[in-house]
Short mmCIF file of C-alpha atoms in Angstrom, two decimals:
data_model
loop_
_atom_site.label_atom_id
_atom_site.label_comp_id
_atom_site.label_asym_id
_atom_site.label_seq_id
_atom_site.Cartn_x
_atom_site.Cartn_y
_atom_site.Cartn_z
CA MET A 9 1.32 -0.96 40.63
CA SER A 10 -0.04 -0.84 44.16
CA ALA A 11 -2.83 1.44 45.39
CA PRO A 12 -3.31 4.33 45.50
CA THR A 13 -2.54 4.31 41.78
CA ALA A 14 -2.38 8.11 41.50
CA ILE A 15 0.82 7.96 43.60
CA LEU A 16 3.08 6.83 40.77
CA ASN A 17 6.10 8.64 39.39
CA ALA A 18 4.93 8.45 35.80
CA ASP A 19 6.41 10.82 33.20
CA LEU A 20 4.37 10.50 30.04
CA HIS A 21 5.47 13.60 28.11
CA CYS A 22 9.02 14.39 26.97
CA HIS A 23 10.99 15.04 23.80
CA SER A 24 14.21 13.71 22.23
CA GLN A 25 16.49 14.82 19.41
CA VAL A 26 14.07 13.12 17.05
CA SER A 27 11.87 16.21 17.44
CA ASP A 28 12.93 19.29 19.44
CA GLY A 29 14.68 17.86 22.49
CA THR A 30 18.45 17.89 22.99
CA LEU A 31 18.97 14.36 24.36
CA THR A 32 18.77 11.01 22.57
CA PRO A 33 16.02 8.53 23.45
CA GLU A 34 18.67 6.47 25.22
CA GLN A 35 19.84 9.43 27.33
CA LEU A 36 16.25 10.27 28.25
CA ALA A 37 15.53 6.71 29.38
CA ALA A 38 18.67 6.69 31.54
CA ARG A 39 17.80 10.12 33.02
CA ALA A 40 14.22 9.05 33.76
CA ALA A 41 15.42 5.90 35.53
CA ALA A 42 18.02 7.86 37.52
CA ASN A 43 15.31 10.32 38.60
CA GLY A 44 13.04 7.59 39.92
CA VAL A 45 10.50 7.50 37.10
CA GLU A 46 8.40 4.33 37.32
CA LEU A 47 6.52 4.60 34.01
CA TRP A 48 7.88 6.50 31.02
CA ALA A 49 6.82 7.56 27.53
CA LEU A 50 8.73 9.44 24.84
CA THR A 51 6.31 11.78 23.04
CA ASP A 52 8.14 13.47 20.16
CA HIS A 53 6.25 15.98 18.04
CA ASP A 54 4.41 14.44 15.09
CA GLU A 55 6.95 11.62 14.92
CA VAL A 56 7.35 8.04 16.13
CA GLY A 57 10.83 7.51 14.69
CA GLY A 58 12.49 7.32 18.10
CA LEU A 59 10.09 4.89 19.72
CA HIS A 60 11.84 1.61 18.94
CA ARG A 61 15.03 3.07 20.45
CA ALA A 62 13.08 4.38 23.45
CA ARG A 63 11.48 0.99 24.02
CA ASP A 64 14.82 -0.80 23.93
CA ALA A 65 16.48 1.83 26.15
CA ALA A 66 13.64 1.58 28.67
CA ALA A 67 14.18 -2.16 28.90
CA VAL A 68 17.91 -1.63 29.53
CA ALA A 69 17.16 1.03 32.16
CA GLY A 70 14.57 -1.16 33.92
CA LEU A 71 11.69 1.22 33.10
CA ASN A 72 8.05 0.41 32.48
CA TYR A 73 7.29 1.98 29.11
CA LEU A 74 4.39 3.23 26.97
CA THR A 75 4.55 4.24 23.32
CA GLY A 76 3.86 7.93 22.82
CA ALA A 77 3.67 10.89 20.44
CA GLU A 78 2.49 14.51 20.59
CA ILE A 79 0.39 15.55 17.61
CA SER A 80 -0.01 19.19 16.54
CA VAL A 81 -3.63 20.23 15.97
CA THR A 82 -5.29 23.46 14.87
CA PHE A 83 -8.45 24.17 16.91
CA ALA A 84 -10.32 27.49 16.87
CA GLY A 85 -7.29 29.07 15.20
CA ILE A 86 -4.90 27.99 17.97
CA THR A 87 -2.27 25.24 17.97
CA VAL A 88 -3.24 22.54 20.43
CA HIS A 89 -1.24 19.42 21.24
CA ILE A 90 -2.74 15.96 21.65
CA VAL A 91 -0.60 13.26 23.25
CA GLY A 92 -1.15 9.68 22.17
CA LEU A 93 -0.21 6.88 24.58
CA GLY A 94 -0.11 3.11 24.32
CA PHE A 95 -0.77 2.85 20.56
CA ASP A 96 0.56 0.27 18.11
CA ILE A 97 4.00 1.56 17.18
CA ASP A 98 3.69 0.19 13.64
CA ASP A 99 0.16 1.38 12.77
CA ARG A 100 0.24 2.49 9.12
CA ALA A 101 -2.56 5.05 9.28
CA LEU A 102 -0.92 6.76 12.24
CA HIS A 103 2.44 6.87 10.46
CA GLU A 104 0.86 8.35 7.33
CA GLY A 105 -1.10 10.95 9.30
CA LEU A 106 2.01 12.07 11.12
CA ARG A 107 3.98 12.24 7.87
CA ARG A 108 1.35 14.58 6.38
CA THR A 109 1.36 16.70 9.53
CA ARG A 110 5.14 17.10 9.37
CA GLY A 111 5.04 17.93 5.67
CA GLY A 112 4.86 21.73 5.73
CA ARG A 113 7.47 22.46 8.37
CA GLU A 114 10.37 23.31 6.03
CA GLU A 115 8.34 25.85 4.06
CA ARG A 116 7.13 27.38 7.30
CA ALA A 117 10.71 27.52 8.63
CA ARG A 118 11.93 29.33 5.51
CA ASP A 119 9.12 31.87 5.93
CA MET A 120 10.15 32.34 9.57
CA ALA A 121 13.75 32.98 8.50
CA ALA A 122 12.59 35.51 5.90
CA GLY A 123 10.67 37.38 8.62
CA LEU A 124 13.73 37.42 10.86
CA ALA A 125 15.90 38.65 7.97
CA GLN A 126 13.63 41.65 7.60
CA VAL A 127 14.65 42.78 11.09
CA GLY A 128 18.34 42.19 10.45
CA ILE A 129 18.80 38.57 11.55
CA GLN A 130 20.39 36.85 8.56
CA GLY A 131 20.98 33.13 8.00
CA ALA A 132 18.47 31.96 10.62
CA PHE A 133 17.23 28.98 8.59
CA GLU A 134 20.73 27.57 8.12
CA GLY A 135 21.54 28.35 11.74
CA ALA A 136 18.44 26.57 13.02
CA LEU A 137 19.29 23.51 10.93
CA GLN A 138 22.44 23.06 13.01
CA TYR A 139 20.21 22.16 15.95
CA VAL A 140 17.84 19.84 14.12
CA GLY A 141 18.14 16.09 14.61
CA ASN A 142 15.36 15.48 12.08
CA PRO A 143 15.05 18.11 9.27
CA GLU A 144 11.36 17.18 8.78
CA LEU A 145 10.72 18.52 12.28
CA ILE A 146 12.45 21.91 12.19
CA SER A 147 10.56 24.14 14.63
CA ARG A 148 10.56 27.43 16.48
CA THR A 149 12.63 25.81 19.24
CA HIS A 150 15.52 25.24 16.83
CA PHE A 151 15.42 28.90 15.75
CA ALA A 152 15.40 29.89 19.43
CA ARG A 153 18.51 27.84 20.17
CA HIS A 154 20.30 29.43 17.22
CA LEU A 155 19.43 32.97 18.34
CA VAL A 156 20.68 32.23 21.85
CA ALA A 157 23.90 30.64 20.56
CA THR A 158 24.61 33.67 18.34
CA GLY A 159 23.99 36.16 21.16
CA VAL A 160 20.83 37.74 19.79
CA CYS A 161 18.97 36.79 22.98
CA ALA A 162 19.97 35.64 26.44
CA ASP A 163 17.70 32.61 26.56
CA THR A 164 15.01 30.82 24.57
CA SER A 165 12.20 32.49 26.50
CA GLU A 166 13.43 35.88 25.30
CA VAL A 167 13.58 34.62 21.71
CA PHE A 168 9.96 33.53 21.78
CA ARG A 169 8.84 36.74 23.47
CA ARG A 170 10.64 39.06 21.01
CA PHE A 171 10.55 37.13 17.74
CA LEU A 172 8.51 33.91 17.55
CA THR A 173 5.03 34.57 18.98
CA GLU A 174 2.02 35.96 17.16
CA GLY A 175 2.61 39.49 15.89
CA LYS A 176 6.43 39.16 16.07
CA PRO A 177 8.79 39.12 13.04
CA GLY A 178 9.51 35.36 12.99
CA PHE A 179 6.01 34.07 13.68
CA VAL A 180 4.38 32.08 10.89
CA PRO A 181 1.08 30.29 11.59
CA PHE A 182 0.70 26.73 10.39
CA LYS A 183 -2.38 24.63 9.80
CA TRP A 184 -1.86 21.33 11.55
CA ALA A 185 -4.00 18.19 11.73
CA THR A 186 -7.64 18.48 12.72
CA LEU A 187 -8.64 17.48 16.23
CA ARG A 188 -10.79 14.72 14.80
CA ASP A 189 -7.96 13.27 12.70
CA ALA A 190 -5.39 13.33 15.52
CA VAL A 191 -7.69 11.63 18.00
CA ARG A 192 -8.84 9.02 15.49
CA TRP A 193 -5.26 8.13 14.45
CA ILE A 194 -4.40 7.44 18.10
CA VAL A 195 -7.60 5.61 19.00
CA ASP A 196 -7.67 3.51 15.83
CA ALA A 197 -4.07 2.48 16.58
CA GLY A 198 -5.22 1.13 19.95
CA GLY A 199 -4.02 4.04 22.06
CA MET A 200 -5.46 6.74 24.30
CA ALA A 201 -5.69 10.41 23.24
CA VAL A 202 -4.84 13.01 25.90
CA ILE A 203 -5.15 16.81 25.78
CA ALA A 204 -1.62 18.09 26.49
CA HIS A 205 -1.01 20.99 28.94
CA PRO A 206 -4.45 22.63 28.56
CA GLY A 207 -3.40 25.52 30.78
CA ARG A 208 -1.13 26.82 28.01
CA TYR A 209 -3.85 27.63 25.50
CA ALA A 210 -5.31 31.11 25.33
CA PHE A 211 -8.90 29.93 25.02
CA THR A 212 -11.96 31.64 26.41
CA PRO A 213 -14.00 29.43 28.75
CA THR A 214 -16.45 28.80 25.90
CA GLU A 215 -13.67 27.75 23.51
CA GLU A 216 -12.09 25.52 26.15
CA TYR A 217 -15.43 23.84 26.79
CA ALA A 218 -15.79 23.30 23.04
CA LEU A 219 -12.29 21.75 22.88
CA PHE A 220 -13.08 19.28 25.66
CA THR A 221 -16.51 18.30 24.32
CA GLU A 222 -15.34 17.87 20.73
CA PHE A 223 -12.27 15.94 21.88
CA ILE A 224 -14.49 13.51 23.79
CA ALA A 225 -16.92 13.23 20.88
CA HIS A 226 -14.05 12.00 18.66
CA GLY A 227 -12.97 9.39 21.22
CA GLY A 228 -10.50 11.29 23.41
CA GLN A 229 -10.26 10.00 26.96
CA GLY A 230 -7.51 11.86 28.86
CA VAL A 231 -6.15 15.24 29.95
CA GLU A 232 -2.77 16.26 31.37
CA VAL A 233 -3.42 17.58 34.84
CA VAL A 234 0.14 17.76 36.22
CA THR A 235 2.66 18.97 33.64
CA GLY A 236 5.72 21.17 33.50
CA SER A 237 4.00 24.36 32.33
CA HIS A 238 1.04 24.14 34.74
CA THR A 239 0.80 26.18 37.91
CA THR A 240 -0.59 24.84 41.17
CA ALA A 241 -3.86 26.59 40.29
CA ASP A 242 -3.84 24.75 36.95
CA TYR A 243 -3.45 21.43 38.76
CA VAL A 244 -6.61 22.20 40.72
CA LYS A 245 -8.56 23.52 37.73
CA TYR A 246 -7.80 20.62 35.40
CA ALA A 247 -8.28 18.02 38.13
CA GLU A 248 -11.79 19.41 38.47
CA MET A 249 -12.28 19.41 34.70
CA ALA A 250 -11.05 15.82 34.49
CA LYS A 251 -13.75 14.87 36.99
CA GLU A 252 -16.40 17.04 35.32
CA PHE A 253 -15.76 15.51 31.88
CA ASP A 254 -15.03 12.00 33.23
CA LEU A 255 -11.53 12.00 31.72
CA TYR A 256 -8.49 10.01 32.78
CA ALA A 257 -5.68 12.16 34.20
CA SER A 258 -2.10 12.18 32.93
CA ARG A 259 1.21 13.46 34.28
CA GLY A 260 4.30 14.48 32.28
CA SER A 261 7.16 16.96 32.57
CA ASP A 262 7.27 18.04 28.88
CA PHE A 263 11.04 17.82 29.33
CA HIS A 264 13.14 18.98 26.35
CA SER A 265 16.61 19.79 27.65
CA PRO A 266 18.66 19.92 30.86
CA ASP A 267 19.53 23.54 29.99
CA GLU A 268 16.06 24.79 28.98
CA SER A 269 13.34 22.88 30.79
CA HIS A 270 11.95 24.20 34.07
CA THR A 271 10.90 20.72 35.20
CA ASP A 272 13.16 17.67 35.03
CA LEU A 273 11.98 14.17 34.22
CA GLY A 274 10.20 12.65 37.20
CA ALA A 275 10.24 15.88 39.26
CA LEU A 276 6.52 16.74 39.16
CA PRO A 277 4.06 16.52 42.05
CA PHE A 278 1.87 13.43 42.07
CA LEU A 279 -1.58 13.55 40.55
CA PRO A 280 -4.23 14.93 42.91
CA GLY A 281 -6.35 12.31 44.59
CA GLN A 282 -9.75 11.14 43.38
CA LEU A 283 -8.61 11.10 39.75
CA LYS A 284 -8.47 8.12 37.38
CA PRO A 285 -4.88 7.87 36.10
CA VAL A 286 -4.38 7.08 32.42
CA TRP A 287 -2.12 4.16 33.32
CA GLU A 288 -5.03 2.30 34.88
CA VAL A 289 -6.76 1.90 31.54
CA LEU A 290 -3.45 1.44 29.67
CA GLU A 291 -2.22 -1.32 32.00
CA GLY A 292 -2.33 -3.90 29.20
CA ARG A 293 -0.24 -1.70 26.90
CA ILE A 294 2.64 -1.14 29.30
CA LEU A 295 5.90 -2.81 28.24
CA ARG A 296 7.80 -4.08 31.25
CA PRO A 297 11.52 -4.89 31.43
CA HIS A 298 12.29 -8.60 31.60
#
């Protein structure tokens, strides 16, 4: 990887059918390669079940590859996502931690369906299951796809706005992993922990500062600066925060589906200059095609 290292088409955040994406790991690898991605990671929610397939598909597609996952965390009453990169794919403690984190999703999904039934939307749990590749990972996204397919809403954004956010009929909070646990699982498995899309969280400045400082205290080292849900202003803000907190910077589309995602694989701006890219420190963990 030649200098400047920030100028690299890395996409280190996307999702397959193993969690809440619509494409297979193989399709994602092929799409990433076709779009000019030079370094790729699959980061399914609370699950590493697709990583062996992703690794093999990356090799076929000629892609440099990092292991990845996105872990759901509860911090200050808000769901935060922590991306892990470059960890040992077979680490037992990480697998067990993710299994426990996935554990309550079915009960939560049934409660969501009950809330939707109270406003006249029947059969939502069974409908959502039709869109689930992995029943352990049923999520709001699967409910959203069902409500769009059945004509209740025009698109998934409308579903979330009307039914699946706090205060709406289908919203059910869930207590995920702790920040400490998620970061330690990743770090102890030899990987790097990264705060995913920080611009999405409705934190006050004080809460955000607490998130960053506690994350670092537990061993976290990275933050997504350029990602699909960030605005240009977010790029600037989190580039500055990466420098302030001496964090490595990451880049990832958060791609889920050709029909739903605003940003395609590999279509993001490059990282701003003067940042330390996560791939510099993960160089030894990158799997390269033969």
